[in-house]
Amino acid sequence: KIDGKEFEGGKAEDYRLQLGSNMFIPGFEDQLVGVGAGEKKDVKVKFPDDYHAEECKGKDAVFECNVKEVFTKIVPKLDDDFAKQISEFATFEEYKKSVKEKMLSAKQKESDNEFQRELVEKITSKAKVNIPQILVDQYVDERVYQMQQQYNRNNFSFEMYLKYMGMTEDEFRVRIAETIKNEFKLDFILDAIVAKEKIKPTAKELDKEMEEYAKKANKDLETYKKDLKDYELNFFEDTIKRKKVVEFLEKNNEKKAQ
């Protein structure tokens, strides 16, 4: 509460807070140290002067906290037994080597994704595509609805998210609308490149793309392919076309050293 009154975005239920995570404003988590399950605690804090929500900046606030459960994080000993429990490796050194390789691979993938993102931004910024506003509005409504449902499932409201981001719903909709327009632009451009360069997926590429989905469905590849609906086959074809377009763009654009 601020000045004895509840304020928008200042309430949450069944929220799991990890002490030391610094997820909340300074001083909040420190006051909950030592509070046990079933106990209540009035946490008194002051919002920073540069806080994103204008009505909270520099204000004193009191949060009435009801601690329902307390958990302790237990850090295991990093040895061979630990490696065997969480992986297919027999020793911790083997496991550590595998993790390092995965991290290096992820870093390379991140670098490639960044290059691809820059390419996409460069292309979409120059493209001029007329997109009906009614279509953009429809997609914005769908995106907002999806986010509302997502936050409600996690005991966190969409309104609280907006509060945290320091924006109104109208401002959020404007931002999402720009994102959607760029997505439409990108779709149009990629489709144009596919048509011009006559990009098509090969049977081998389709099989490779489908293999993972077949495994998840507990089916062999041939059975999975026979059960595919037309729209599902189109999904796989479009996915491969997009990948090949990105490869085409990368080959035809100089990649700067990362």
GROMACS .gro file of N, CA and C in nm, residues 193-258:
model
  198
  193ILE      N    1   1.125  -1.404  -5.230
  193ILE     CA    2   1.256  -1.465  -5.257
  193ILE      C    3   1.240  -1.612  -5.295
  194VAL      N    4   1.150  -1.681  -5.223
  194VAL     CA    5   1.123  -1.822  -5.253
  194VAL      C    6   1.077  -1.838  -5.398
  195ALA      N    7   0.986  -1.749  -5.440
  195ALA     CA    8   0.933  -1.756  -5.577
  195ALA      C    9   1.040  -1.722  -5.681
  196LYS      N   10   1.116  -1.615  -5.655
  196LYS     CA   11   1.216  -1.571  -5.751
  196LYS      C   12   1.330  -1.671  -5.766
  197GLU      N   13   1.377  -1.725  -5.655
  197GLU     CA   14   1.491  -1.818  -5.657
  197GLU      C   15   1.446  -1.964  -5.675
  198LYS      N   16   1.315  -1.983  -5.684
  198LYS     CA   17   1.259  -2.119  -5.702
  198LYS      C   18   1.310  -2.216  -5.594
  199ILE      N   19   1.298  -2.171  -5.471
  199ILE     CA   20   1.345  -2.250  -5.357
  199ILE      C   21   1.240  -2.354  -5.319
  200LYS      N   22   1.282  -2.480  -5.316
  200LYS     CA   23   1.192  -2.589  -5.280
  200LYS      C   24   1.263  -2.686  -5.186
  201PRO      N   25   1.188  -2.745  -5.092
  201PRO     CA   26   1.250  -2.845  -5.004
  201PRO      C   27   1.265  -2.979  -5.077
  202THR      N   28   1.375  -3.048  -5.052
  202THR     CA   29   1.393  -3.180  -5.109
  202THR      C   30   1.326  -3.284  -5.018
  203ALA      N   31   1.306  -3.403  -5.071
  203ALA     CA   32   1.245  -3.510  -4.991
  203ALA      C   33   1.331  -3.542  -4.870
  204LYS      N   34   1.463  -3.539  -4.889
  204LYS     CA   35   1.555  -3.567  -4.779
  204LYS      C   36   1.545  -3.461  -4.670
  205GLU      N   37   1.532  -3.335  -4.710
  205GLU     CA   38   1.520  -3.226  -4.613
  205GLU      C   39   1.389  -3.237  -4.536
  206LEU      N   40   1.282  -3.276  -4.606
  206LEU     CA   41   1.153  -3.294  -4.539
  206LEU      C   42   1.159  -3.406  -4.436
  207ASP      N   43   1.221  -3.517  -4.475
  207ASP     CA   44   1.233  -3.631  -4.383
  207ASP      C   45   1.310  -3.591  -4.257
  208LYS      N   46   1.418  -3.517  -4.276
  208LYS     CA   47   1.500  -3.474  -4.162
  208LYS      C   48   1.421  -3.383  -4.070
  209GLU      N   49   1.342  -3.295  -4.129
  209GLU     CA   50   1.262  -3.201  -4.049
  209GLU      C   51   1.153  -3.274  -3.972
  210MET      N   52   1.099  -3.381  -4.030
  210MET     CA   53   0.989  -3.454  -3.968
  210MET      C   54   1.032  -3.555  -3.862
  211GLU      N   55   1.158  -3.596  -3.868
  211GLU     CA   56   1.205  -3.704  -3.780
  211GLU      C   57   1.180  -3.675  -3.632
  212GLU      N   58   1.213  -3.554  -3.589
  212GLU     CA   59   1.195  -3.519  -3.447
  212GLU      C   60   1.048  -3.523  -3.407
  213TYR      N   61   0.962  -3.474  -3.494
  213TYR     CA   62   0.818  -3.475  -3.465
  213TYR      C   63   0.764  -3.617  -3.460
  214ALA      N   64   0.817  -3.703  -3.548
  214ALA     CA   65   0.774  -3.843  -3.548
  214ALA      C   66   0.812  -3.911  -3.417
  215LYS      N   67   0.931  -3.881  -3.369
  215LYS     CA   68   0.977  -3.940  -3.242
  215LYS      C   69   0.887  -3.896  -3.126
  216LYS      N   70   0.853  -3.769  -3.125
  216LYS     CA   71   0.766  -3.717  -3.018
  216LYS      C   72   0.628  -3.780  -3.023
  217ALA      N   73   0.584  -3.818  -3.142
  217ALA     CA   74   0.453  -3.881  -3.159
  217ALA      C   75   0.460  -4.032  -3.142
  218ASN      N   76   0.581  -4.082  -3.111
  218ASN     CA   77   0.603  -4.227  -3.095
  218ASN      C   78   0.563  -4.306  -3.219
  219LYS      N   79   0.603  -4.251  -3.335
  219LYS     CA   80   0.574  -4.318  -3.462
  219LYS      C   81   0.703  -4.327  -3.544
  220ASP      N   82   0.708  -4.428  -3.631
  220ASP     CA   83   0.820  -4.430  -3.725
  220ASP      C   84   0.791  -4.327  -3.833
  221LEU      N   85   0.895  -4.287  -3.904
  221LEU     CA   86   0.883  -4.176  -3.998
  221LEU      C   87   0.778  -4.200  -4.106
  222GLU      N   88   0.776  -4.320  -4.164
  222GLU     CA   89   0.682  -4.349  -4.273
  222GLU      C   90   0.536  -4.341  -4.227
  223THR      N   91   0.510  -4.394  -4.106
  223THR     CA   92   0.374  -4.389  -4.051
  223THR      C   93   0.334  -4.244  -4.024
  224TYR      N   94   0.429  -4.167  -3.969
  224TYR     CA   95   0.402  -4.027  -3.939
  224TYR      C   96   0.368  -3.950  -4.066
  225LYS      N   97   0.442  -3.976  -4.173
  225LYS     CA   98   0.419  -3.906  -4.300
  225LYS      C   99   0.281  -3.940  -4.359
  226LYS      N  100   0.241  -4.066  -4.345
  226LYS     CA  101   0.111  -4.109  -4.398
  226LYS      C  102  -0.004  -4.042  -4.323
  227ASP      N  103   0.017  -4.013  -4.193
  227ASP     CA  104  -0.089  -3.955  -4.111
  227ASP      C  105  -0.097  -3.802  -4.121
  228LEU      N  106  -0.002  -3.741  -4.194
  228LEU     CA  107   0.003  -3.595  -4.203
  228LEU      C  108  -0.116  -3.537  -4.278
  229LYS      N  109  -0.170  -3.429  -4.223
  229LYS     CA  110  -0.272  -3.353  -4.294
  229LYS      C  111  -0.202  -3.257  -4.391
  230ASP      N  112  -0.278  -3.206  -4.488
  230ASP     CA  113  -0.219  -3.116  -4.588
  230ASP      C  114  -0.157  -2.993  -4.523
  231TYR      N  115  -0.227  -2.936  -4.424
  231TYR     CA  116  -0.175  -2.814  -4.361
  231TYR      C  117  -0.049  -2.842  -4.281
  232GLU      N  118  -0.036  -2.966  -4.229
  232GLU     CA  119   0.085  -3.003  -4.155
  232GLU      C  120   0.203  -3.018  -4.251
  233LEU      N  121   0.178  -3.077  -4.366
  233LEU     CA  122   0.283  -3.089  -4.467
  233LEU      C  123   0.327  -2.950  -4.515
  234ASN      N  124   0.231  -2.860  -4.531
  234ASN     CA  125   0.264  -2.722  -4.570
  234ASN      C  126   0.352  -2.654  -4.466
  235PHE      N  127   0.325  -2.685  -4.340
  235PHE     CA  128   0.406  -2.628  -4.232
  235PHE      C  129   0.552  -2.669  -4.247
  236PHE      N  130   0.577  -2.797  -4.271
  236PHE     CA  131   0.714  -2.846  -4.286
  236PHE      C  132   0.780  -2.787  -4.410
  237GLU      N  133   0.706  -2.779  -4.518
  237GLU     CA  134   0.761  -2.722  -4.641
  237GLU      C  135   0.799  -2.575  -4.621
  238ASP      N  136   0.709  -2.500  -4.555
  238ASP     CA  137   0.736  -2.357  -4.531
  238ASP      C  138   0.855  -2.338  -4.439
  239THR      N  139   0.866  -2.424  -4.337
  239THR     CA  140   0.978  -2.415  -4.243
  239THR      C  141   1.112  -2.432  -4.315
  240ILE      N  142   1.119  -2.531  -4.402
  240ILE     CA  143   1.243  -2.556  -4.476
  240ILE      C  144   1.272  -2.443  -4.575
  241LYS      N  145   1.167  -2.393  -4.640
  241LYS     CA  146   1.186  -2.281  -4.733
  241LYS      C  147   1.245  -2.161  -4.661
  242ARG      N  148   1.194  -2.133  -4.539
  242ARG     CA  149   1.245  -2.019  -4.462
  242ARG      C  150   1.393  -2.038  -4.429
  243LYS      N  151   1.428  -2.159  -4.390
  243LYS     CA  152   1.567  -2.187  -4.355
  243LYS      C  153   1.658  -2.168  -4.477
  244LYS      N  154   1.611  -2.213  -4.592
  244LYS     CA  155   1.692  -2.203  -4.713
  244LYS      C  156   1.702  -2.058  -4.761
  245VAL      N  157   1.597  -1.980  -4.736
  245VAL     CA  158   1.603  -1.838  -4.770
  245VAL      C  159   1.708  -1.768  -4.685
  246VAL      N  160   1.709  -1.800  -4.554
  246VAL     CA  161   1.808  -1.741  -4.464
  246VAL      C  162   1.949  -1.779  -4.510
  247GLU      N  163   1.968  -1.904  -4.548
  247GLU     CA  164   2.098  -1.949  -4.598
  247GLU      C  165   2.136  -1.872  -4.725
  248PHE      N  166   2.036  -1.850  -4.811
  248PHE     CA  167   2.059  -1.774  -4.935
  248PHE      C  168   2.102  -1.631  -4.903
  249LEU      N  169   2.035  -1.568  -4.806
  249LEU     CA  170   2.068  -1.431  -4.769
  249LEU      C  171   2.205  -1.422  -4.707
  250GLU      N  172   2.239  -1.521  -4.624
  250GLU     CA  173   2.371  -1.522  -4.561
  250GLU      C  174   2.483  -1.534  -4.665
  251LYS      N  175   2.460  -1.618  -4.765
  251LYS     CA  176   2.562  -1.638  -4.868
  251LYS      C  177   2.581  -1.513  -4.954
  252ASN      N  178   2.473  -1.433  -4.963
  252ASN     CA  179   2.478  -1.316  -5.049
  252ASN      C  180   2.500  -1.185  -4.972
  253ASN      N  181   2.534  -1.199  -4.842
  253ASN     CA  182   2.564  -1.082  -4.760
  253ASN      C  183   2.689  -1.112  -4.678
  254GLU      N  184   2.778  -1.015  -4.674
  254GLU     CA  185   2.902  -1.036  -4.599
  254GLU      C  186   2.875  -1.038  -4.451
  255LYS      N  187   2.925  -1.142  -4.381
  255LYS     CA  188   2.908  -1.154  -4.236
  255LYS      C  189   3.028  -1.090  -4.168
  256LYS      N  190   3.000  -0.992  -4.084
  256LYS     CA  191   3.107  -0.925  -4.010
  256LYS      C  192   3.161  -1.017  -3.902
  257ALA      N  193   3.288  -1.001  -3.871
  257ALA     CA  194   3.350  -1.081  -3.764
  257ALA      C  195   3.283  -1.050  -3.634
  258GLN      N  196   3.246  -1.156  -3.559
  258GLN     CA  197   3.177  -1.136  -3.432
  258GLN      C  198   3.279  -1.115  -3.320
   0.00000   0.00000   0.00000
